Amino acid sequence: GEVPDQWKSVSHDSGRSLATWFPNFLSRYSHLDHWAQDLQLPVAVWLSGLFYPKSFLSTILQTSARKLGHPLDTLKLTTDIVKKSKDDLGHVPREGAYIHGLHLEGAGW
């Protein structure tokens, strides 16, 4: 079946069927609920699980700009690949954030 239109109007964009959309929705809710209860950045943020991931990335830039005392427009996002699972990280990084949940399509490594 399909996700009801009433649910689509207040949730994330998705081309999933209802059978895969609902478990994904519950996972997103759980991730955000834990984050809201702790009121601290999770060790690893499920970036693709956020409703609007670009706002999270902008917040990382803004936080870094304030911390370093640099103008926001002089900073850039960079990505470093960490060869650990999210469960093996242990703590948040000194700068930036660990993220997980990204997918490559039609690309090589």
Short mmCIF file of N, CA and C in Angstrom, two decimals:
data_model
loop_
_atom_site.label_atom_id
_atom_site.label_comp_id
_atom_site.label_asym_id
_atom_site.label_seq_id
_atom_site.Cartn_x
_atom_site.Cartn_y
_atom_site.Cartn_z
N GLY A 1 0.81 -1.19 0.00
CA GLY A 1 0.00 0.00 0.00
C GLY A 1 0.86 1.26 0.00
N GLU A 2 0.19 2.35 -0.18
CA GLU A 2 0.86 3.65 -0.21
C GLU A 2 0.71 4.38 1.11
N VAL A 3 1.65 5.29 1.36
CA VAL A 3 1.57 6.15 2.54
C VAL A 3 0.39 7.08 2.34
N PRO A 4 -0.52 7.19 3.31
CA PRO A 4 -1.68 8.08 3.16
C PRO A 4 -1.25 9.53 2.91
N ASP A 5 -1.99 10.23 2.04
CA ASP A 5 -1.67 11.62 1.70
C ASP A 5 -1.60 12.51 2.94
N GLN A 6 -2.46 12.26 3.92
CA GLN A 6 -2.47 13.06 5.14
C GLN A 6 -1.14 12.91 5.89
N TRP A 7 -0.55 11.74 5.87
CA TRP A 7 0.75 11.52 6.51
C TRP A 7 1.86 12.16 5.69
N LYS A 8 1.77 12.01 4.35
CA LYS A 8 2.79 12.59 3.47
C LYS A 8 2.91 14.10 3.66
N SER A 9 1.79 14.76 3.91
CA SER A 9 1.79 16.22 4.00
C SER A 9 2.55 16.74 5.22
N VAL A 10 2.78 15.90 6.23
CA VAL A 10 3.47 16.35 7.45
C VAL A 10 4.72 15.53 7.76
N SER A 11 5.24 14.81 6.76
CA SER A 11 6.42 14.00 7.01
C SER A 11 7.48 14.23 5.93
N HIS A 12 8.56 13.49 6.02
CA HIS A 12 9.66 13.60 5.08
C HIS A 12 9.27 13.07 3.71
N ASP A 13 9.95 13.56 2.69
CA ASP A 13 9.75 13.08 1.32
C ASP A 13 10.25 11.64 1.21
N SER A 14 9.46 10.81 0.61
CA SER A 14 9.87 9.42 0.46
C SER A 14 9.09 8.76 -0.66
N GLY A 15 9.76 7.92 -1.39
CA GLY A 15 9.10 7.15 -2.43
C GLY A 15 8.80 5.73 -1.96
N ARG A 16 8.93 5.50 -0.67
CA ARG A 16 8.74 4.16 -0.10
C ARG A 16 7.26 3.76 -0.07
N SER A 17 7.06 2.45 -0.06
CA SER A 17 5.71 1.93 0.16
C SER A 17 5.42 2.04 1.65
N LEU A 18 4.19 1.90 2.04
CA LEU A 18 3.81 1.99 3.46
C LEU A 18 4.54 0.92 4.29
N ALA A 19 4.75 -0.25 3.71
CA ALA A 19 5.39 -1.35 4.43
C ALA A 19 6.84 -1.03 4.82
N THR A 20 7.54 -0.23 4.03
CA THR A 20 8.91 0.15 4.39
C THR A 20 8.97 1.55 4.99
N TRP A 21 7.99 2.39 4.68
CA TRP A 21 7.97 3.76 5.19
C TRP A 21 7.76 3.78 6.70
N PHE A 22 6.83 2.98 7.21
CA PHE A 22 6.49 3.05 8.63
C PHE A 22 7.65 2.63 9.53
N PRO A 23 8.34 1.50 9.27
CA PRO A 23 9.50 1.16 10.11
C PRO A 23 10.59 2.25 10.03
N ASN A 24 10.78 2.83 8.83
CA ASN A 24 11.75 3.91 8.69
C ASN A 24 11.33 5.12 9.53
N PHE A 25 10.04 5.44 9.50
CA PHE A 25 9.52 6.55 10.31
C PHE A 25 9.78 6.29 11.80
N LEU A 26 9.52 5.07 12.26
CA LEU A 26 9.76 4.75 13.67
C LEU A 26 11.23 4.88 14.03
N SER A 27 12.13 4.49 13.13
CA SER A 27 13.57 4.64 13.37
C SER A 27 13.96 6.11 13.47
N ARG A 28 13.40 6.94 12.58
CA ARG A 28 13.67 8.38 12.62
C ARG A 28 13.17 8.98 13.94
N TYR A 29 11.97 8.59 14.32
CA TYR A 29 11.39 9.09 15.57
C TYR A 29 12.27 8.70 16.75
N SER A 30 12.70 7.46 16.79
CA SER A 30 13.52 6.98 17.90
C SER A 30 14.84 7.75 17.97
N HIS A 31 15.49 7.96 16.83
CA HIS A 31 16.76 8.71 16.79
C HIS A 31 16.56 10.13 17.34
N LEU A 32 15.53 10.81 16.87
CA LEU A 32 15.27 12.18 17.33
C LEU A 32 14.82 12.22 18.79
N ASP A 33 14.05 11.22 19.21
CA ASP A 33 13.59 11.17 20.59
C ASP A 33 14.77 11.02 21.56
N HIS A 34 15.70 10.12 21.25
CA HIS A 34 16.89 9.96 22.10
C HIS A 34 17.70 11.25 22.14
N TRP A 35 17.83 11.90 21.00
CA TRP A 35 18.58 13.14 20.92
C TRP A 35 17.91 14.21 21.78
N ALA A 36 16.61 14.32 21.70
CA ALA A 36 15.86 15.32 22.46
C ALA A 36 15.92 15.05 23.97
N GLN A 37 15.93 13.79 24.35
CA GLN A 37 16.00 13.46 25.78
C GLN A 37 17.37 13.77 26.36
N ASP A 38 18.42 13.51 25.60
CA ASP A 38 19.78 13.76 26.07
C ASP A 38 20.18 15.23 25.97
N LEU A 39 19.59 15.95 25.03
CA LEU A 39 19.92 17.35 24.75
C LEU A 39 21.42 17.55 24.49
N GLN A 40 22.03 16.53 23.90
CA GLN A 40 23.43 16.60 23.49
C GLN A 40 23.55 15.96 22.12
N LEU A 41 24.55 16.41 21.38
CA LEU A 41 24.80 15.84 20.06
C LEU A 41 25.08 14.35 20.21
N PRO A 42 24.38 13.50 19.45
CA PRO A 42 24.67 12.07 19.50
C PRO A 42 26.10 11.79 19.03
N VAL A 43 26.65 10.68 19.44
CA VAL A 43 27.99 10.31 18.99
C VAL A 43 28.04 10.29 17.46
N ALA A 44 27.02 9.74 16.84
CA ALA A 44 26.91 9.72 15.38
C ALA A 44 25.48 10.09 14.99
N VAL A 45 25.35 11.07 14.14
CA VAL A 45 24.03 11.54 13.70
C VAL A 45 23.64 10.81 12.42
N TRP A 46 22.44 10.29 12.41
CA TRP A 46 21.88 9.62 11.22
C TRP A 46 21.43 10.73 10.28
N LEU A 47 22.34 11.19 9.42
CA LEU A 47 22.07 12.36 8.59
C LEU A 47 20.89 12.16 7.65
N SER A 48 20.81 11.00 7.02
CA SER A 48 19.70 10.76 6.10
C SER A 48 18.38 10.53 6.83
N GLY A 49 18.44 10.41 8.16
CA GLY A 49 17.23 10.26 8.95
C GLY A 49 16.62 11.59 9.38
N LEU A 50 17.33 12.69 9.12
CA LEU A 50 16.81 14.00 9.49
C LEU A 50 15.84 14.50 8.44
N PHE A 51 14.87 15.29 8.87
CA PHE A 51 13.87 15.83 7.95
C PHE A 51 14.50 16.79 6.95
N TYR A 52 15.43 17.62 7.42
CA TYR A 52 16.11 18.59 6.55
C TYR A 52 17.60 18.60 6.93
N PRO A 53 18.38 17.66 6.40
CA PRO A 53 19.78 17.50 6.81
C PRO A 53 20.64 18.73 6.55
N LYS A 54 20.30 19.53 5.57
CA LYS A 54 21.10 20.72 5.26
C LYS A 54 21.14 21.68 6.46
N SER A 55 20.06 21.77 7.22
CA SER A 55 20.05 22.66 8.39
C SER A 55 21.02 22.15 9.45
N PHE A 56 21.15 20.84 9.60
CA PHE A 56 22.12 20.29 10.55
C PHE A 56 23.54 20.65 10.13
N LEU A 57 23.84 20.50 8.84
CA LEU A 57 25.17 20.82 8.35
C LEU A 57 25.47 22.32 8.52
N SER A 58 24.47 23.16 8.30
CA SER A 58 24.65 24.61 8.52
C SER A 58 24.93 24.90 9.98
N THR A 59 24.26 24.19 10.87
CA THR A 59 24.48 24.38 12.31
C THR A 59 25.91 23.99 12.69
N ILE A 60 26.42 22.92 12.11
CA ILE A 60 27.81 22.51 12.38
C ILE A 60 28.76 23.62 11.96
N LEU A 61 28.53 24.22 10.78
CA LEU A 61 29.37 25.33 10.32
C LEU A 61 29.27 26.53 11.27
N GLN A 62 28.06 26.89 11.66
CA GLN A 62 27.86 28.04 12.54
C GLN A 62 28.54 27.83 13.90
N THR A 63 28.41 26.63 14.44
CA THR A 63 29.02 26.32 15.73
C THR A 63 30.54 26.41 15.64
N SER A 64 31.09 25.88 14.56
CA SER A 64 32.54 25.93 14.37
C SER A 64 33.02 27.36 14.18
N ALA A 65 32.28 28.16 13.44
CA ALA A 65 32.66 29.56 13.21
C ALA A 65 32.72 30.31 14.54
N ARG A 66 31.73 30.12 15.37
CA ARG A 66 31.73 30.79 16.69
C ARG A 66 32.90 30.31 17.54
N LYS A 67 33.10 29.00 17.58
CA LYS A 67 34.16 28.43 18.41
C LYS A 67 35.54 28.92 17.99
N LEU A 68 35.76 29.00 16.67
CA LEU A 68 37.07 29.40 16.15
C LEU A 68 37.22 30.91 15.97
N GLY A 69 36.10 31.63 16.07
CA GLY A 69 36.14 33.07 15.88
C GLY A 69 36.37 33.50 14.44
N HIS A 70 35.93 32.66 13.51
CA HIS A 70 36.09 32.96 12.08
C HIS A 70 34.75 33.36 11.48
N PRO A 71 34.77 34.20 10.43
CA PRO A 71 33.52 34.50 9.73
C PRO A 71 32.94 33.22 9.12
N LEU A 72 31.64 33.09 9.18
CA LEU A 72 30.97 31.88 8.70
C LEU A 72 31.28 31.60 7.23
N ASP A 73 31.32 32.64 6.41
CA ASP A 73 31.51 32.42 4.97
C ASP A 73 32.93 32.00 4.60
N THR A 74 33.84 31.91 5.58
CA THR A 74 35.20 31.44 5.29
C THR A 74 35.36 29.95 5.57
N LEU A 75 34.37 29.33 6.18
CA LEU A 75 34.46 27.91 6.52
C LEU A 75 33.83 27.04 5.44
N LYS A 76 34.31 25.82 5.32
CA LYS A 76 33.78 24.85 4.36
C LYS A 76 33.59 23.52 5.08
N LEU A 77 32.61 22.77 4.62
CA LEU A 77 32.42 21.42 5.12
C LEU A 77 33.43 20.50 4.46
N THR A 78 34.04 19.64 5.23
CA THR A 78 34.92 18.61 4.69
C THR A 78 34.45 17.26 5.23
N THR A 79 34.82 16.23 4.54
CA THR A 79 34.43 14.89 4.95
C THR A 79 35.66 14.02 5.09
N ASP A 80 35.79 13.41 6.23
CA ASP A 80 36.85 12.42 6.46
C ASP A 80 36.18 11.09 6.70
N ILE A 81 36.62 10.07 6.00
CA ILE A 81 36.06 8.74 6.16
C ILE A 81 36.69 8.08 7.38
N VAL A 82 35.87 7.62 8.30
CA VAL A 82 36.34 6.94 9.50
C VAL A 82 36.02 5.47 9.33
N LYS A 83 37.02 4.64 9.47
CA LYS A 83 36.82 3.20 9.26
C LYS A 83 36.39 2.51 10.54
N LYS A 84 35.32 3.03 11.13
CA LYS A 84 34.74 2.43 12.33
C LYS A 84 33.23 2.44 12.15
N SER A 85 32.57 1.51 12.80
CA SER A 85 31.11 1.55 12.79
C SER A 85 30.66 2.62 13.79
N LYS A 86 29.45 3.08 13.66
CA LYS A 86 28.94 4.11 14.57
C LYS A 86 28.96 3.63 16.02
N ASP A 87 28.82 2.33 16.23
CA ASP A 87 28.82 1.78 17.58
C ASP A 87 30.22 1.74 18.21
N ASP A 88 31.26 1.84 17.37
CA ASP A 88 32.63 1.78 17.87
C ASP A 88 33.25 3.16 18.11
N LEU A 89 32.52 4.23 17.85
CA LEU A 89 33.10 5.58 17.95
C LEU A 89 33.33 6.00 19.40
N GLY A 90 32.39 5.79 20.28
CA GLY A 90 32.60 6.06 21.70
C GLY A 90 32.30 7.47 22.17
N HIS A 91 32.67 8.49 21.41
CA HIS A 91 32.46 9.87 21.84
C HIS A 91 32.33 10.79 20.63
N VAL A 92 31.76 11.96 20.84
CA VAL A 92 31.63 12.94 19.75
C VAL A 92 33.01 13.49 19.41
N PRO A 93 33.24 13.92 18.18
CA PRO A 93 34.54 14.48 17.82
C PRO A 93 34.73 15.87 18.45
N ARG A 94 35.99 16.31 18.55
CA ARG A 94 36.27 17.64 19.09
C ARG A 94 35.67 18.72 18.21
N GLU A 95 35.69 18.50 16.91
CA GLU A 95 35.12 19.45 15.95
C GLU A 95 34.19 18.71 15.01
N GLY A 96 33.12 19.35 14.59
CA GLY A 96 32.21 18.75 13.63
C GLY A 96 31.33 17.68 14.23
N ALA A 97 31.01 16.68 13.44
CA ALA A 97 30.12 15.62 13.88
C ALA A 97 30.39 14.37 13.07
N TYR A 98 30.21 13.23 13.72
CA TYR A 98 30.20 11.97 13.00
C TYR A 98 28.80 11.79 12.43
N ILE A 99 28.73 11.33 11.20
CA ILE A 99 27.42 11.06 10.59
C ILE A 99 27.43 9.65 10.03
N HIS A 100 26.25 9.11 9.85
CA HIS A 100 26.10 7.80 9.21
C HIS A 100 24.79 7.81 8.45
N GLY A 101 24.61 6.78 7.63
CA GLY A 101 23.37 6.64 6.87
C GLY A 101 23.43 7.20 5.47
N LEU A 102 24.62 7.47 4.95
CA LEU A 102 24.74 7.97 3.59
C LEU A 102 24.79 6.79 2.62
N HIS A 103 24.32 7.00 1.42
CA HIS A 103 24.30 5.95 0.41
C HIS A 103 24.88 6.50 -0.89
N LEU A 104 25.66 5.69 -1.57
CA LEU A 104 26.18 6.05 -2.89
C LEU A 104 25.41 5.25 -3.93
N GLU A 105 25.01 5.94 -4.97
CA GLU A 105 24.37 5.24 -6.08
C GLU A 105 25.12 5.56 -7.36
N GLY A 106 25.44 4.56 -8.13
CA GLY A 106 26.10 4.78 -9.39
C GLY A 106 27.49 5.37 -9.25
N ALA A 107 28.19 5.03 -8.16
CA ALA A 107 29.51 5.60 -7.92
C ALA A 107 30.47 4.49 -7.51
N GLY A 108 31.73 4.76 -7.67
CA GLY A 108 32.75 3.83 -7.23
C GLY A 108 33.54 4.41 -6.09
N TRP A 109 34.26 3.57 -5.41
CA TRP A 109 35.04 4.03 -4.27
C TRP A 109 36.50 3.87 -4.58
#
